[in-house]
CSV table of N, CA and C in Angstrom, one decimal:
chain,number,residue,atom,x,y,z
T,608,MET,N,51.8,1.5,8.2
T,608,MET,CA,51.3,2.2,7.0
T,608,MET,C,51.4,3.7,7.3
T,609,HIS,N,51.9,4.4,6.3
T,609,HIS,CA,52.1,5.8,6.4
T,609,HIS,C,50.8,6.5,6.0
T,610,LYS,N,50.4,7.5,6.8
T,610,LYS,CA,49.2,8.3,6.4
T,610,LYS,C,49.6,9.7,6.1
T,611,ALA,N,49.0,10.2,5.0
T,611,ALA,CA,49.3,11.5,4.6
T,611,ALA,C,48.7,12.5,5.5
T,612,ARG,N,49.4,13.5,5.9
T,612,ARG,CA,48.9,14.5,6.8
T,612,ARG,C,47.9,15.4,6.2
T,613,GLY,N,46.8,15.6,6.9
T,613,GLY,CA,45.7,16.5,6.4
T,613,GLY,C,44.7,15.8,5.6
T,614,ARG,N,44.8,14.5,5.4
T,614,ARG,CA,43.8,13.8,4.5
T,614,ARG,C,42.9,12.9,5.4
T,615,LEU,N,41.7,12.8,5.0
T,615,LEU,CA,40.8,11.9,5.8
T,615,LEU,C,40.9,10.5,5.3
T,616,GLY,N,40.7,9.6,6.2
T,616,GLY,CA,40.6,8.2,5.9
T,616,GLY,C,39.2,7.9,5.4
T,617,VAL,N,39.0,6.7,4.8
T,617,VAL,CA,37.7,6.4,4.3
T,617,VAL,C,36.6,6.4,5.4
T,618,SER,N,36.9,5.8,6.5
T,618,SER,CA,35.8,5.7,7.5
T,618,SER,C,35.5,7.1,8.1
T,619,ARG,N,36.6,7.9,8.3
T,619,ARG,CA,36.3,9.2,8.8
T,619,ARG,C,35.5,10.1,7.8
T,620,ALA,N,35.9,10.0,6.5
T,620,ALA,CA,35.1,10.7,5.5
T,620,ALA,C,33.7,10.3,5.5
T,621,GLY,N,33.4,9.0,5.6
T,621,GLY,CA,32.1,8.5,5.6
T,621,GLY,C,31.3,9.0,6.8
T,622,ARG,N,31.9,9.0,8.0
T,622,ARG,CA,31.3,9.4,9.2
T,622,ARG,C,31.0,10.9,9.1
T,623,LYS,N,31.9,11.7,8.5
T,623,LYS,CA,31.7,13.1,8.4
T,623,LYS,C,30.5,13.4,7.4
T,624,GLY,N,30.5,12.7,6.3
T,624,GLY,CA,29.4,12.9,5.3
T,624,GLY,C,28.1,12.4,5.9
T,625,GLY,N,28.1,11.3,6.7
T,625,GLY,CA,26.8,10.9,7.3
T,625,GLY,C,26.3,11.8,8.3
T,626,THR,N,27.2,12.4,9.1
T,626,THR,CA,26.8,13.4,10.1
T,626,THR,C,26.2,14.6,9.4
T,627,ALA,N,26.9,15.1,8.4
T,627,ALA,CA,26.4,16.3,7.7
T,627,ALA,C,25.0,16.0,7.1
T,628,SER,N,24.8,14.8,6.5
T,628,SER,CA,23.5,14.5,5.9
T,628,SER,C,22.4,14.4,7.0
T,629,ALA,N,22.8,13.9,8.1
T,629,ALA,CA,21.8,13.8,9.2
T,629,ALA,C,21.4,15.2,9.7
T,630,VAL,N,22.3,16.1,9.7
T,630,VAL,CA,22.0,17.4,10.2
T,630,VAL,C,21.2,18.2,9.1
T,631,SER,N,21.6,18.0,7.9
T,631,SER,CA,20.8,18.8,6.8
T,631,SER,C,19.5,18.2,6.5
T,632,HIS,N,19.3,16.9,6.6
T,632,HIS,CA,18.0,16.3,6.2
T,632,HIS,C,17.1,16.1,7.4
T,633,GLY,N,17.6,15.9,8.6
T,633,GLY,CA,16.7,15.7,9.7
T,633,GLY,C,16.1,14.3,9.9
T,634,ARG,N,15.6,14.1,11.1
T,634,ARG,CA,15.0,12.8,11.4
T,634,ARG,C,13.9,12.3,10.6
T,635,GLU,N,13.0,13.3,10.2
T,635,GLU,CA,11.8,12.9,9.4
T,635,GLU,C,12.2,12.3,8.0
T,636,PHE,N,13.3,12.8,7.5
T,636,PHE,CA,13.8,12.3,6.2
T,636,PHE,C,14.1,10.9,6.3
T,637,TYR,N,14.9,10.5,7.3
T,637,TYR,CA,15.3,9.1,7.5
T,637,TYR,C,14.1,8.2,7.9
T,638,GLU,N,13.1,8.8,8.6
T,638,GLU,CA,11.9,8.0,8.9
T,638,GLU,C,11.2,7.6,7.7
T,639,GLN,N,11.0,8.6,6.8
T,639,GLN,CA,10.3,8.4,5.5
T,639,GLN,C,11.1,7.4,4.6
T,640,LEU,N,12.4,7.5,4.7
T,640,LEU,CA,13.3,6.6,3.9
T,640,LEU,C,13.1,5.2,4.4
T,641,GLY,N,13.0,5.0,5.7
T,641,GLY,CA,12.8,3.7,6.3
T,641,GLY,C,11.4,3.2,5.9
T,642,TYR,N,10.4,4.1,5.9
T,642,TYR,CA,9.0,3.7,5.6
T,642,TYR,C,9.0,3.2,4.1
T,643,LYS,N,9.7,3.9,3.2
T,643,LYS,CA,9.7,3.6,1.8
T,643,LYS,C,10.4,2.2,1.6
T,644,ALA,N,11.4,1.9,2.4
T,644,ALA,CA,12.1,0.6,2.2
T,644,ALA,C,11.2,-0.5,2.7
T,645,GLY,N,10.3,-0.2,3.6
T,645,GLY,CA,9.3,-1.2,4.0
T,645,GLY,C,9.8,-2.2,5.1
T,646,PRO,N,8.9,-2.9,5.6
T,646,PRO,CA,9.3,-3.9,6.7
T,646,PRO,C,10.2,-5.0,6.3
T,647,LYS,N,10.0,-5.4,5.0
T,647,LYS,CA,10.9,-6.5,4.5
T,647,LYS,C,12.3,-6.1,4.5
T,648,GLU,N,12.6,-4.9,4.0
T,648,GLU,CA,14.0,-4.4,3.9
T,648,GLU,C,14.5,-4.2,5.3
T,649,GLY,N,13.7,-3.6,6.2
T,649,GLY,CA,14.1,-3.4,7.6
T,649,GLY,C,14.5,-4.6,8.3
T,650,ALA,N,13.7,-5.7,8.1
T,650,ALA,CA,14.0,-7.0,8.7
T,650,ALA,C,15.4,-7.5,8.1
T,651,ARG,N,15.6,-7.4,6.8
T,651,ARG,CA,16.8,-7.8,6.2
T,651,ARG,C,18.0,-7.1,6.8
T,652,MET,N,17.8,-5.8,7.0
T,652,MET,CA,18.9,-5.0,7.5
T,652,MET,C,19.2,-5.3,9.0
T,653,ARG,N,18.1,-5.5,9.8
T,653,ARG,CA,18.3,-5.9,11.2
T,653,ARG,C,19.1,-7.3,11.3
T,654,ASN,N,18.7,-8.2,10.4
T,654,ASN,CA,19.4,-9.5,10.4
T,654,ASN,C,20.8,-9.4,10.0
T,655,SER,N,21.1,-8.5,9.0
T,655,SER,CA,22.5,-8.3,8.6
T,655,SER,C,23.3,-7.7,9.7
T,656,ILE,N,22.8,-6.7,10.5
T,656,ILE,CA,23.5,-6.1,11.6
T,656,ILE,C,23.7,-7.2,12.7
T,657,GLU,N,22.7,-8.0,13.0
T,657,GLU,CA,22.9,-9.0,14.0
T,657,GLU,C,24.0,-10.0,13.6
T,658,GLU,N,24.0,-10.4,12.4
T,658,GLU,CA,25.0,-11.3,11.9
T,658,GLU,C,26.4,-10.7,12.0
T,659,ARG,N,26.6,-9.5,11.7
T,659,ARG,CA,27.9,-8.8,11.9
T,659,ARG,C,28.3,-8.8,13.3
T,660,ARG,N,27.4,-8.5,14.2
T,660,ARG,CA,27.7,-8.5,15.7
T,660,ARG,C,28.1,-9.9,16.1
T,661,LYS,N,27.5,-10.9,15.7
T,661,LYS,CA,27.8,-12.3,16.1
T,661,LYS,C,29.2,-12.6,15.6
T,662,PHE,N,29.5,-12.2,14.3
T,662,PHE,CA,30.8,-12.5,13.7
T,662,PHE,C,31.9,-11.8,14.5
T,663,ARG,N,31.7,-10.5,14.8
T,663,ARG,CA,32.8,-9.8,15.6
T,663,ARG,C,33.0,-10.4,16.9
T,664,GLY,N,31.9,-10.9,17.6
T,664,GLY,CA,32.1,-11.4,18.9
T,664,GLY,C,32.8,-12.8,18.9
T,665,SER,N,32.8,-13.5,17.8
T,665,SER,CA,33.4,-14.8,17.8
T,665,SER,C,35.0,-14.7,17.6
T,666,HIS,N,35.5,-13.6,17.3
T,666,HIS,CA,37.0,-13.5,17.2
T,666,HIS,C,37.7,-13.1,18.4
């Protein structure tokens, strides 16, 4: 697959945006965001991450 020179791929662009957001908002922002999501959402997210790790390991 041919890649255009000077353009970001989707994953690189996402990583760049996430890093910029982390720098501009700081740790406290993300802690509050997690608090607002609550323990139920946090558990769902942890389970989702664990399932993806299992799936990747099986291939």
